Amino acid sequence: MINKTVQNILQNKYTNALDQKQKLLEVVFLAQELLEKYQLPECEIYFLMHSNFRGICYNSGEKISLQIQFSINEDMEEIRNTILHEIAHAIVGNENGHNLVWKKKALELGVRF
Ligand SMILES: [Zn+2]
């Protein structure tokens, strides 16, 4: 099954440039791999066109969004770090914000600060 975000990439919703589309697919696959690894198969990845944030976690892990320009331009290591940051939110719940509970989980996942 092709998810909505992959479909959007293939239909040029974010960019027409082939190298940028390949990068976005790579980002989605990395995110899906990490979501599986941390047992969040229900969580969906979206791209945001206009956002001041690199990533956002909604409703305690129902959905994670990544900023589109960040996803296109940043290197995979930095993107992986942002995805793990949001996954830590998804695991401990958004009510924890960036408190010690979240930070402990983030460190456990290998998030760099
Ligand atoms: Zn955060």
PDB file of N, CA and C and ligand atoms in Angstrom:
ATOM      1  N   MET A   1       0.844  -1.201   0.000  1.00  0.00           N
ATOM      2  CA  MET A   1       0.000   0.000   0.000  1.00  0.00           C
ATOM      3  C   MET A   1       0.882   1.254   0.000  1.00  0.00           C
ATOM      4  N   ILE A   2       0.529   2.190  -0.835  1.00  0.00           N
ATOM      5  CA  ILE A   2       1.276   3.450  -0.898  1.00  0.00           C
ATOM      6  C   ILE A   2       0.560   4.472  -0.021  1.00  0.00           C
ATOM      7  N   ASN A   3       1.281   5.028   0.933  1.00  0.00           N
ATOM      8  CA  ASN A   3       0.593   5.981   1.801  1.00  0.00           C
ATOM      9  C   ASN A   3       0.453   7.345   1.136  1.00  0.00           C
ATOM     10  N   LYS A   4      -0.354   8.180   1.780  1.00  0.00           N
ATOM     11  CA  LYS A   4      -0.731   9.484   1.224  1.00  0.00           C
ATOM     12  C   LYS A   4       0.493  10.372   0.951  1.00  0.00           C
ATOM     13  N   THR A   5       1.440  10.354   1.871  1.00  0.00           N
ATOM     14  CA  THR A   5       2.610  11.224   1.721  1.00  0.00           C
ATOM     15  C   THR A   5       3.464  10.786   0.533  1.00  0.00           C
ATOM     16  N   VAL A   6       3.644   9.475   0.388  1.00  0.00           N
ATOM     17  CA  VAL A   6       4.407   8.958  -0.760  1.00  0.00           C
ATOM     18  C   VAL A   6       3.677   9.313  -2.054  1.00  0.00           C
ATOM     19  N   GLN A   7       2.360   9.161  -2.034  1.00  0.00           N
ATOM     20  CA  GLN A   7       1.548   9.507  -3.198  1.00  0.00           C
ATOM     21  C   GLN A   7       1.728  10.998  -3.571  1.00  0.00           C
ATOM     22  N   ASN A   8       1.709  11.848  -2.560  1.00  0.00           N
ATOM     23  CA  ASN A   8       1.909  13.292  -2.790  1.00  0.00           C
ATOM     24  C   ASN A   8       3.273  13.577  -3.421  1.00  0.00           C
ATOM     25  N   ILE A   9       4.297  12.874  -2.947  1.00  0.00           N
ATOM     26  CA  ILE A   9       5.641  13.068  -3.516  1.00  0.00           C
ATOM     27  C   ILE A   9       5.630  12.667  -4.993  1.00  0.00           C
ATOM     28  N   LEU A  10       5.075  11.499  -5.271  1.00  0.00           N
ATOM     29  CA  LEU A  10       5.066  10.977  -6.639  1.00  0.00           C
ATOM     30  C   LEU A  10       4.231  11.857  -7.566  1.00  0.00           C
ATOM     31  N   GLN A  11       3.234  12.545  -7.003  1.00  0.00           N
ATOM     32  CA  GLN A  11       2.373  13.423  -7.817  1.00  0.00           C
ATOM     33  C   GLN A  11       2.875  14.871  -7.842  1.00  0.00           C
ATOM     34  N   ASN A  12       4.122  15.070  -7.451  1.00  0.00           N
ATOM     35  CA  ASN A  12       4.763  16.399  -7.513  1.00  0.00           C
ATOM     36  C   ASN A  12       4.065  17.463  -6.681  1.00  0.00           C
ATOM     37  N   LYS A  13       3.451  17.078  -5.561  1.00  0.00           N
ATOM     38  CA  LYS A  13       2.746  18.053  -4.719  1.00  0.00           C
ATOM     39  C   LYS A  13       3.717  18.992  -4.006  1.00  0.00           C
ATOM     40  N   TYR A  14       4.945  18.527  -3.779  1.00  0.00           N
ATOM     41  CA  TYR A  14       5.896  19.355  -3.039  1.00  0.00           C
ATOM     42  C   TYR A  14       6.938  19.967  -3.952  1.00  0.00           C
ATOM     43  N   THR A  15       7.345  19.225  -4.948  1.00  0.00           N
ATOM     44  CA  THR A  15       8.408  19.662  -5.858  1.00  0.00           C
ATOM     45  C   THR A  15       8.371  18.805  -7.123  1.00  0.00           C
ATOM     46  N   ASN A  16       8.841  19.396  -8.233  1.00  0.00           N
ATOM     47  CA  ASN A  16       8.933  18.626  -9.484  1.00  0.00           C
ATOM     48  C   ASN A  16      10.313  18.021  -9.678  1.00  0.00           C
ATOM     49  N   ALA A  17      11.280  18.520  -8.924  1.00  0.00           N
ATOM     50  CA  ALA A  17      12.659  18.111  -9.152  1.00  0.00           C
ATOM     51  C   ALA A  17      12.888  16.677  -8.687  1.00  0.00           C
ATOM     52  N   LEU A  18      13.395  15.854  -9.603  1.00  0.00           N
ATOM     53  CA  LEU A  18      13.557  14.429  -9.328  1.00  0.00           C
ATOM     54  C   LEU A  18      14.471  14.168  -8.127  1.00  0.00           C
ATOM     55  N   ASP A  19      15.589  14.921  -8.050  1.00  0.00           N
ATOM     56  CA  ASP A  19      16.517  14.677  -6.933  1.00  0.00           C
ATOM     57  C   ASP A  19      15.860  15.042  -5.598  1.00  0.00           C
ATOM     58  N   GLN A  20      15.014  16.069  -5.602  1.00  0.00           N
ATOM     59  CA  GLN A  20      14.319  16.459  -4.368  1.00  0.00           C
ATOM     60  C   GLN A  20      13.243  15.437  -4.001  1.00  0.00           C
ATOM     61  N   LYS A  21      12.570  14.919  -5.005  1.00  0.00           N
ATOM     62  CA  LYS A  21      11.559  13.881  -4.748  1.00  0.00           C
ATOM     63  C   LYS A  21      12.212  12.625  -4.167  1.00  0.00           C
ATOM     64  N   GLN A  22      13.382  12.271  -4.713  1.00  0.00           N
ATOM     65  CA  GLN A  22      14.099  11.102  -4.194  1.00  0.00           C
ATOM     66  C   GLN A  22      14.499  11.310  -2.742  1.00  0.00           C
ATOM     67  N   LYS A  23      14.929  12.530  -2.449  1.00  0.00           N
ATOM     68  CA  LYS A  23      15.318  12.852  -1.065  1.00  0.00           C
ATOM     69  C   LYS A  23      14.106  12.717  -0.134  1.00  0.00           C
ATOM     70  N   LEU A  24      12.951  13.238  -0.562  1.00  0.00           N
ATOM     71  CA  LEU A  24      11.749  13.167   0.278  1.00  0.00           C
ATOM     72  C   LEU A  24      11.304  11.719   0.501  1.00  0.00           C
ATOM     73  N   LEU A  25      11.434  10.899  -0.540  1.00  0.00           N
ATOM     74  CA  LEU A  25      11.092   9.478  -0.386  1.00  0.00           C
ATOM     75  C   LEU A  25      12.025   8.821   0.631  1.00  0.00           C
ATOM     76  N   GLU A  26      13.288   9.174   0.530  1.00  0.00           N
ATOM     77  CA  GLU A  26      14.285   8.648   1.463  1.00  0.00           C
ATOM     78  C   GLU A  26      13.904   9.034   2.905  1.00  0.00           C
ATOM     79  N   VAL A  27      13.457  10.277   3.080  1.00  0.00           N
ATOM     80  CA  VAL A  27      13.065  10.769   4.409  1.00  0.00           C
ATOM     81  C   VAL A  27      11.847   9.993   4.928  1.00  0.00           C
ATOM     82  N   VAL A  28      10.862   9.790   4.064  1.00  0.00           N
ATOM     83  CA  VAL A  28       9.653   9.051   4.478  1.00  0.00           C
ATOM     84  C   VAL A  28      10.016   7.616   4.863  1.00  0.00           C
ATOM     85  N   PHE A  29      10.871   6.983   4.065  1.00  0.00           N
ATOM     86  CA  PHE A  29      11.238   5.594   4.367  1.00  0.00           C
ATOM     87  C   PHE A  29      12.025   5.503   5.668  1.00  0.00           C
ATOM     88  N   LEU A  30      12.910   6.457   5.891  1.00  0.00           N
ATOM     89  CA  LEU A  30      13.650   6.478   7.156  1.00  0.00           C
ATOM     90  C   LEU A  30      12.681   6.651   8.324  1.00  0.00           C
ATOM     91  N   ALA A  31      11.743   7.579   8.178  1.00  0.00           N
ATOM     92  CA  ALA A  31      10.764   7.828   9.247  1.00  0.00           C
ATOM     93  C   ALA A  31       9.945   6.571   9.514  1.00  0.00           C
ATOM     94  N   GLN A  32       9.505   5.903   8.464  1.00  0.00           N
ATOM     95  CA  GLN A  32       8.697   4.693   8.641  1.00  0.00           C
ATOM     96  C   GLN A  32       9.496   3.581   9.310  1.00  0.00           C
ATOM     97  N   GLU A  33      10.751   3.478   8.930  1.00  0.00           N
ATOM     98  CA  GLU A  33      11.631   2.482   9.536  1.00  0.00           C
ATOM     99  C   GLU A  33      11.773   2.740  11.043  1.00  0.00           C
ATOM    100  N   LEU A  34      11.971   4.018  11.399  1.00  0.00           N
ATOM    101  CA  LEU A  34      12.133   4.368  12.817  1.00  0.00           C
ATOM    102  C   LEU A  34      10.823   4.194  13.584  1.00  0.00           C
ATOM    103  N   LEU A  35       9.699   4.515  12.947  1.00  0.00           N
ATOM    104  CA  LEU A  35       8.394   4.340  13.614  1.00  0.00           C
ATOM    105  C   LEU A  35       8.115   2.865  13.884  1.00  0.00           C
ATOM    106  N   GLU A  36       8.494   2.010  12.944  1.00  0.00           N
ATOM    107  CA  GLU A  36       8.341   0.560  13.147  1.00  0.00           C
ATOM    108  C   GLU A  36       9.237   0.111  14.298  1.00  0.00           C
ATOM    109  N   LYS A  37      10.476   0.559  14.260  1.00  0.00           N
ATOM    110  CA  LYS A  37      11.452   0.166  15.263  1.00  0.00           C
ATOM    111  C   LYS A  37      10.973   0.508  16.668  1.00  0.00           C
ATOM    112  N   TYR A  38      10.351   1.675  16.819  1.00  0.00           N
ATOM    113  CA  TYR A  38       9.895   2.094  18.147  1.00  0.00           C
ATOM    114  C   TYR A  38       8.401   1.836  18.362  1.00  0.00           C
ATOM    115  N   GLN A  39       7.873   0.878  17.605  1.00  0.00           N
ATOM    116  CA  GLN A  39       6.499   0.399  17.784  1.00  0.00           C
ATOM    117  C   GLN A  39       5.437   1.495  17.738  1.00  0.00           C
ATOM    118  N   LEU A  40       5.551   2.332  16.716  1.00  0.00           N
ATOM    119  CA  LEU A  40       4.539   3.367  16.491  1.00  0.00           C
ATOM    120  C   LEU A  40       3.972   3.225  15.069  1.00  0.00           C
ATOM    121  N   PRO A  41       3.490   2.012  14.738  1.00  0.00           N
ATOM    122  CA  PRO A  41       3.056   1.784  13.350  1.00  0.00           C
ATOM    123  C   PRO A  41       1.841   2.630  12.943  1.00  0.00           C
ATOM    124  N   GLU A  42       1.089   3.127  13.937  1.00  0.00           N
ATOM    125  CA  GLU A  42      -0.106   3.923  13.625  1.00  0.00           C
ATOM    126  C   GLU A  42       0.248   5.367  13.269  1.00  0.00           C
ATOM    127  N   CYS A  43       1.437   5.769  13.680  1.00  0.00           N
ATOM    128  CA  CYS A  43       1.843   7.165  13.484  1.00  0.00           C
ATOM    129  C   CYS A  43       2.125   7.427  12.007  1.00  0.00           C
ATOM    130  N   GLU A  44       1.602   8.523  11.484  1.00  0.00           N
ATOM    131  CA  GLU A  44       1.805   8.844  10.072  1.00  0.00           C
ATOM    132  C   GLU A  44       2.718  10.053   9.893  1.00  0.00           C
ATOM    133  N   ILE A  45       3.481  10.004   8.811  1.00  0.00           N
ATOM    134  CA  ILE A  45       4.418  11.090   8.504  1.00  0.00           C
ATOM    135  C   ILE A  45       3.831  12.002   7.426  1.00  0.00           C
ATOM    136  N   TYR A  46       3.876  13.288   7.698  1.00  0.00           N
ATOM    137  CA  TYR A  46       3.414  14.287   6.728  1.00  0.00           C
ATOM    138  C   TYR A  46       4.496  15.333   6.525  1.00  0.00           C
ATOM    139  N   PHE A  47       4.413  16.040   5.408  1.00  0.00           N
ATOM    140  CA  PHE A  47       5.286  17.196   5.206  1.00  0.00           C
ATOM    141  C   PHE A  47       4.473  18.462   5.345  1.00  0.00           C
ATOM    142  N   LEU A  48       5.091  19.468   5.965  1.00  0.00           N
ATOM    143  CA  LEU A  48       4.458  20.778   6.096  1.00  0.00           C
ATOM    144  C   LEU A  48       5.151  21.750   5.167  1.00  0.00           C
ATOM    145  N   MET A  49       4.377  22.485   4.375  1.00  0.00           N
ATOM    146  CA  MET A  49       4.948  23.441   3.433  1.00  0.00           C
ATOM    147  C   MET A  49       5.442  24.687   4.161  1.00  0.00           C
ATOM    148  N   HIS A  50       4.641  25.188   5.086  1.00  0.00           N
ATOM    149  CA  HIS A  50       5.000  26.431   5.778  1.00  0.00           C
ATOM    150  C   HIS A  50       5.003  26.179   7.266  1.00  0.00           C
ATOM    151  N   SER A  51       6.170  26.194   7.836  1.00  0.00           N
ATOM    152  CA  SER A  51       6.269  25.969   9.270  1.00  0.00           C
ATOM    153  C   SER A  51       7.579  26.539   9.766  1.00  0.00           C
ATOM    154  N   ASN A  52       7.564  27.042  10.979  1.00  0.00           N
ATOM    155  CA  ASN A  52       8.812  27.519  11.591  1.00  0.00           C
ATOM    156  C   ASN A  52       9.537  26.382  12.283  1.00  0.00           C
ATOM    157  N   PHE A  53       8.886  25.231  12.368  1.00  0.00           N
ATOM    158  CA  PHE A  53       9.471  24.102  13.079  1.00  0.00           C
ATOM    159  C   PHE A  53      10.014  23.075  12.094  1.00  0.00           C
ATOM    160  N   ARG A  54      11.101  22.423  12.489  1.00  0.00           N
ATOM    161  CA  ARG A  54      11.648  21.339  11.667  1.00  0.00           C
ATOM    162  C   ARG A  54      10.713  20.128  11.716  1.00  0.00           C
ATOM    163  N   GLY A  55      10.156  19.908  12.892  1.00  0.00           N
ATOM    164  CA  GLY A  55       9.258  18.775  13.051  1.00  0.00           C
ATOM    165  C   GLY A  55       8.221  19.066  14.118  1.00  0.00           C
ATOM    166  N   ILE A  56       7.074  18.423  14.014  1.00  0.00           N
ATOM    167  CA  ILE A  56       6.021  18.580  15.021  1.00  0.00           C
ATOM    168  C   ILE A  56       5.389  17.206  15.254  1.00  0.00           C
ATOM    169  N   CYS A  57       5.090  16.928  16.513  1.00  0.00           N
ATOM    170  CA  CYS A  57       4.378  15.697  16.860  1.00  0.00           C
ATOM    171  C   CYS A  57       2.968  16.097  17.294  1.00  0.00           C
ATOM    172  N   TYR A  58       1.935  15.508  16.675  1.00  0.00           N
ATOM    173  CA  TYR A  58       0.550  15.857  16.984  1.00  0.00           C
ATOM    174  C   TYR A  58      -0.131  14.774  17.810  1.00  0.00           C
ATOM    175  N   ASN A  59      -0.998  15.205  18.679  1.00  0.00           N
ATOM    176  CA  ASN A  59      -1.843  14.286  19.459  1.00  0.00           C
ATOM    177  C   ASN A  59      -1.057  13.111  20.025  1.00  0.00           C
ATOM    178  N   SER A  60       0.080  13.430  20.610  1.00  0.00           N
ATOM    179  CA  SER A  60       0.893  12.396  21.240  1.00  0.00           C
ATOM    180  C   SER A  60       1.156  11.206  20.334  1.00  0.00           C
ATOM    181  N   GLY A  61       1.574  11.494  19.115  1.00  0.00           N
ATOM    182  CA  GLY A  61       2.061  10.421  18.263  1.00  0.00           C
ATOM    183  C   GLY A  61       1.118   9.917  17.190  1.00  0.00           C
ATOM    184  N   GLU A  62      -0.010  10.554  17.051  1.00  0.00           N
ATOM    185  CA  GLU A  62      -0.928  10.159  15.988  1.00  0.00           C
ATOM    186  C   GLU A  62      -0.330  10.518  14.621  1.00  0.00           C
ATOM    187  N   LYS A  63       0.458  11.592  14.645  1.00  0.00           N
ATOM    188  CA  LYS A  63       0.978  12.143  13.393  1.00  0.00           C
ATOM    189  C   LYS A  63       2.262  12.930  13.681  1.00  0.00           C
ATOM    190  N   ILE A  64       3.239  12.782  12.785  1.00  0.00           N
ATOM    191  CA  ILE A  64       4.460  13.586  12.885  1.00  0.00           C
ATOM    192  C   ILE A  64       4.639  14.312  11.559  1.00  0.00           C
ATOM    193  N   SER A  65       4.879  15.606  11.638  1.00  0.00           N
ATOM    194  CA  SER A  65       5.119  16.379  10.422  1.00  0.00           C
ATOM    195  C   SER A  65       6.546  16.892  10.385  1.00  0.00           C
ATOM    196  N   LEU A  66       7.085  16.942   9.177  1.00  0.00           N
ATOM    197  CA  LEU A  66       8.423  17.488   8.971  1.00  0.00           C
ATOM    198  C   LEU A  66       8.320  18.649   7.987  1.00  0.00           C
ATOM    199  N   GLN A  67       9.091  19.665   8.239  1.00  0.00           N
ATOM    200  CA  GLN A  67       9.077  20.843   7.374  1.00  0.00           C
ATOM    201  C   GLN A  67       9.703  20.481   6.028  1.00  0.00           C
ATOM    202  N   ILE A  68       9.072  20.916   4.964  1.00  0.00           N
ATOM    203  CA  ILE A  68       9.469  20.438   3.639  1.00  0.00           C
ATOM    204  C   ILE A  68      10.869  20.905   3.206  1.00  0.00           C
ATOM    205  N   GLN A  69      11.172  22.195   3.389  1.00  0.00           N
ATOM    206  CA  GLN A  69      12.494  22.682   2.964  1.00  0.00           C
ATOM    207  C   GLN A  69      13.611  22.043   3.795  1.00  0.00           C
ATOM    208  N   PHE A  70      13.331  21.885   5.072  1.00  0.00           N
ATOM    209  CA  PHE A  70      14.278  21.194   5.948  1.00  0.00           C
ATOM    210  C   PHE A  70      14.532  19.777   5.423  1.00  0.00           C
ATOM    211  N   SER A  71      13.465  19.089   5.066  1.00  0.00           N
ATOM    212  CA  SER A  71      13.575  17.701   4.596  1.00  0.00           C
ATOM    213  C   SER A  71      14.313  17.612   3.264  1.00  0.00           C
ATOM    214  N   ILE A  72      14.134  18.620   2.424  1.00  0.00           N
ATOM    215  CA  ILE A  72      14.802  18.618   1.118  1.00  0.00           C
ATOM    216  C   ILE A  72      16.287  18.968   1.260  1.00  0.00           C
ATOM    217  N   ASN A  73      16.572  19.948   2.126  1.00  0.00           N
ATOM    218  CA  ASN A  73      17.934  20.514   2.140  1.00  0.00           C
ATOM    219  C   ASN A  73      18.883  19.940   3.187  1.00  0.00           C
ATOM    220  N   GLU A  74      18.347  19.455   4.274  1.00  0.00           N
ATOM    221  CA  GLU A  74      19.223  19.049   5.369  1.00  0.00           C
ATOM    222  C   GLU A  74      19.792  17.646   5.124  1.00  0.00           C
ATOM    223  N   ASP A  75      20.940  17.360   5.739  1.00  0.00           N
ATOM    224  CA  ASP A  75      21.489  16.012   5.535  1.00  0.00           C
ATOM    225  C   ASP A  75      20.732  14.992   6.398  1.00  0.00           C
ATOM    226  N   MET A  76      20.800  13.738   5.990  1.00  0.00           N
ATOM    227  CA  MET A  76      19.974  12.683   6.581  1.00  0.00           C
ATOM    228  C   MET A  76      20.227  12.516   8.078  1.00  0.00           C
ATOM    229  N   GLU A  77      21.444  12.766   8.505  1.00  0.00           N
ATOM    230  CA  GLU A  77      21.774  12.599   9.924  1.00  0.00           C
ATOM    231  C   GLU A  77      20.974  13.601  10.779  1.00  0.00           C
ATOM    232  N   GLU A  78      20.904  14.826  10.290  1.00  0.00           N
ATOM    233  CA  GLU A  78      20.153  15.882  10.972  1.00  0.00           C
ATOM    234  C   GLU A  78      18.646  15.574  10.948  1.00  0.00           C
ATOM    235  N   ILE A  79      18.176  15.061   9.829  1.00  0.00           N
ATOM    236  CA  ILE A  79      16.755  14.714   9.696  1.00  0.00           C
ATOM    237  C   ILE A  79      16.412  13.546  10.620  1.00  0.00           C
ATOM    238  N   ARG A  80      17.306  12.563  10.653  1.00  0.00           N
ATOM    239  CA  ARG A  80      17.107  11.416  11.535  1.00  0.00           C
ATOM    240  C   ARG A  80      16.994  11.893  12.989  1.00  0.00           C
ATOM    241  N   ASN A  81      17.835  12.847  13.361  1.00  0.00           N
ATOM    242  CA  ASN A  81      17.816  13.390  14.719  1.00  0.00           C
ATOM    243  C   ASN A  81      16.470  14.060  15.029  1.00  0.00           C
ATOM    244  N   THR A  82      15.952  14.803  14.061  1.00  0.00           N
ATOM    245  CA  THR A  82      14.658  15.474  14.240  1.00  0.00           C
ATOM    246  C   THR A  82      13.523  14.444  14.345  1.00  0.00           C
ATOM    247  N   ILE A  83      13.575  13.411  13.517  1.00  0.00           N
ATOM    248  CA  ILE A  83      12.534  12.378  13.580  1.00  0.00           C
ATOM    249  C   ILE A  83      12.572  11.697  14.952  1.00  0.00           C
ATOM    250  N   LEU A  84      13.765  11.381  15.440  1.00  0.00           N
ATOM    251  CA  LEU A  84      13.884  10.741  16.756  1.00  0.00           C
ATOM    252  C   LEU A  84      13.389  11.674  17.868  1.00  0.00           C
ATOM    253  N   HIS A  85      13.662  12.965  17.732  1.00  0.00           N
ATOM    254  CA  HIS A  85      13.159  13.965  18.682  1.00  0.00           C
ATOM    255  C   HIS A  85      11.625  13.891  18.752  1.00  0.00           C
ATOM    256  N   GLU A  86      10.984  13.832  17.584  1.00  0.00           N
ATOM    257  CA  GLU A  86       9.511  13.775  17.537  1.00  0.00           C
ATOM    258  C   GLU A  86       8.997  12.420  18.020  1.00  0.00           C
ATOM    259  N   ILE A  87       9.732  11.353  17.735  1.00  0.00           N
ATOM    260  CA  ILE A  87       9.328  10.027  18.205  1.00  0.00           C
ATOM    261  C   ILE A  87       9.351   9.984  19.736  1.00  0.00           C
ATOM    262  N   ALA A  88      10.335  10.654  20.331  1.00  0.00           N
ATOM    263  CA  ALA A  88      10.379  10.714  21.797  1.00  0.00           C
ATOM    264  C   ALA A  88       9.112  11.400  22.327  1.00  0.00           C
ATOM    265  N   HIS A  89       8.649  12.453  21.647  1.00  0.00           N
ATOM    266  CA  HIS A  89       7.376  13.095  22.032  1.00  0.00           C
ATOM    267  C   HIS A  89       6.233  12.091  21.900  1.00  0.00           C
ATOM    268  N   ALA A  90       6.227  11.365  20.806  1.00  0.00           N
ATOM    269  CA  ALA A  90       5.145  10.414  20.546  1.00  0.00           C
ATOM    270  C   ALA A  90       5.097   9.325  21.622  1.00  0.00           C
ATOM    271  N   ILE A  91       6.249   8.880  22.086  1.00  0.00           N
ATOM    272  CA  ILE A  91       6.300   7.794  23.068  1.00  0.00           C
ATOM    273  C   ILE A  91       5.864   8.265  24.461  1.00  0.00           C
ATOM    274  N   VAL A  92       6.363   9.418  24.890  1.00  0.00           N
ATOM    275  CA  VAL A  92       6.040   9.851  26.272  1.00  0.00           C
ATOM    276  C   VAL A  92       4.788  10.724  26.335  1.00  0.00           C
ATOM    277  N   GLY A  93       4.276  11.153  25.186  1.00  0.00           N
ATOM    278  CA  GLY A  93       3.076  11.985  25.177  1.00  0.00           C
ATOM    279  C   GLY A  93       3.424  13.459  25.154  1.00  0.00           C
ATOM    280  N   ASN A  94       2.664  14.212  24.388  1.00  0.00           N
ATOM    281  CA  ASN A  94       2.943  15.645  24.229  1.00  0.00           C
ATOM    282  C   ASN A  94       2.821  16.420  25.532  1.00  0.00           C
ATOM    283  N   GLU A  95       2.051  15.889  26.486  1.00  0.00           N
ATOM    284  CA  GLU A  95       1.869  16.620  27.747  1.00  0.00           C
ATOM    285  C   GLU A  95       3.197  16.791  28.487  1.00  0.00           C
ATOM    286  N   ASN A  96       4.182  15.978  28.146  1.00  0.00           N
ATOM    287  CA  ASN A  96       5.481  16.105  28.809  1.00  0.00           C
ATOM    288  C   ASN A  96       6.384  17.190  28.207  1.00  0.00           C
ATOM    289  N   GLY A  97       5.958  17.752  27.083  1.00  0.00           N
ATOM    290  CA  GLY A  97       6.767  18.818  26.475  1.00  0.00           C
ATOM    291  C   GLY A  97       8.221  18.398  26.345  1.00  0.00           C
ATOM    292  N   HIS A  98       9.130  19.282  26.766  1.00  0.00           N
ATOM    293  CA  HIS A  98      10.559  18.946  26.760  1.00  0.00           C
ATOM    294  C   HIS A  98      11.059  18.767  28.191  1.00  0.00           C
ATOM    295  N   ASN A  99      10.254  18.190  29.036  1.00  0.00           N
ATOM    296  CA  ASN A  99      10.651  18.001  30.447  1.00  0.00           C
ATOM    297  C   ASN A  99      11.622  16.821  30.594  1.00  0.00           C
ATOM    298  N   LEU A 100      11.903  16.444  31.827  1.00  0.00           N
ATOM    299  CA  LEU A 100      12.889  15.388  32.077  1.00  0.00           C
ATOM    300  C   LEU A 100      12.445  14.017  31.580  1.00  0.00           C
ATOM    301  N   VAL A 101      11.126  13.775  31.644  1.00  0.00           N
ATOM    302  CA  VAL A 101      10.600  12.487  31.146  1.00  0.00           C
ATOM    303  C   VAL A 101      10.897  12.369  29.653  1.00  0.00           C
ATOM    304  N   TRP A 102      10.593  13.461  28.930  1.00  0.00           N
ATOM    305  CA  TRP A 102      10.868  13.468  27.493  1.00  0.00           C
ATOM    306  C   TRP A 102      12.366  13.351  27.229  1.00  0.00           C
ATOM    307  N   LYS A 103      13.146  14.120  27.982  1.00  0.00           N
ATOM    308  CA  LYS A 103      14.591  14.164  27.752  1.00  0.00           C
ATOM    309  C   LYS A 103      15.243  12.796  27.973  1.00  0.00           C
ATOM    310  N   LYS A 104      14.777  12.096  28.998  1.00  0.00           N
ATOM    311  CA  LYS A 104      15.298  10.761  29.284  1.00  0.00           C
ATOM    312  C   LYS A 104      15.032   9.831  28.095  1.00  0.00           C
ATOM    313  N   LYS A 105      13.807   9.899  27.570  1.00  0.00           N
ATOM    314  CA  LYS A 105      13.445   9.066  26.423  1.00  0.00           C
ATOM    315  C   LYS A 105      14.256   9.470  25.190  1.00  0.00           C
ATOM    316  N   ALA A 106      14.403  10.773  24.995  1.00  0.00           N
ATOM    317  CA  ALA A 106      15.159  11.270  23.833  1.00  0.00           C
ATOM    318  C   ALA A 106      16.608  10.772  23.880  1.00  0.00           C
ATOM    319  N   LEU A 107      17.218  10.841  25.058  1.00  0.00           N
ATOM    320  CA  LEU A 107      18.595  10.361  25.203  1.00  0.00           C
ATOM    321  C   LEU A 107      18.681   8.864  24.920  1.00  0.00           C
ATOM    322  N   GLU A 108      17.680   8.135  25.414  1.00  0.00           N
ATOM    323  CA  GLU A 108      17.617   6.691  25.197  1.00  0.00           C
ATOM    324  C   GLU A 108      17.555   6.367  23.689  1.00  0.00           C
ATOM    325  N   LEU A 109      16.851   7.206  22.934  1.00  0.00           N
ATOM    326  CA  LEU A 109      16.729   6.987  21.483  1.00  0.00           C
ATOM    327  C   LEU A 109      17.969   7.480  20.734  1.00  0.00           C
ATOM    328  N   GLY A 110      18.847   8.182  21.444  1.00  0.00           N
ATOM    329  CA  GLY A 110      20.072   8.669  20.801  1.00  0.00           C
ATOM    330  C   GLY A 110      19.952  10.051  20.189  1.00  0.00           C
ATOM    331  N   VAL A 111      18.951  10.828  20.633  1.00  0.00           N
ATOM    332  CA  VAL A 111      18.795  12.195  20.121  1.00  0.00           C
ATOM    333  C   VAL A 111      19.983  13.033  20.587  1.00  0.00           C
ATOM    334  N   ARG A 112      20.558  13.761  19.659  1.00  0.00           N
ATOM    335  CA  ARG A 112      21.641  14.698  19.994  1.00  0.00           C
ATOM    336  C   ARG A 112      21.031  16.063  20.272  1.00  0.00           C
ATOM    337  N   PHE A 113      21.588  16.753  21.269  1.00  0.00           N
ATOM    338  CA  PHE A 113      21.045  18.077  21.621  1.00  0.00           C
ATOM    339  C   PHE A 113      21.975  19.197  21.188  1.00  0.00           C
TER     340      PHE A 113
HETATM  341 ZN    ZN B   1      10.181  18.904  20.695  1.00  0.00          ZN
END
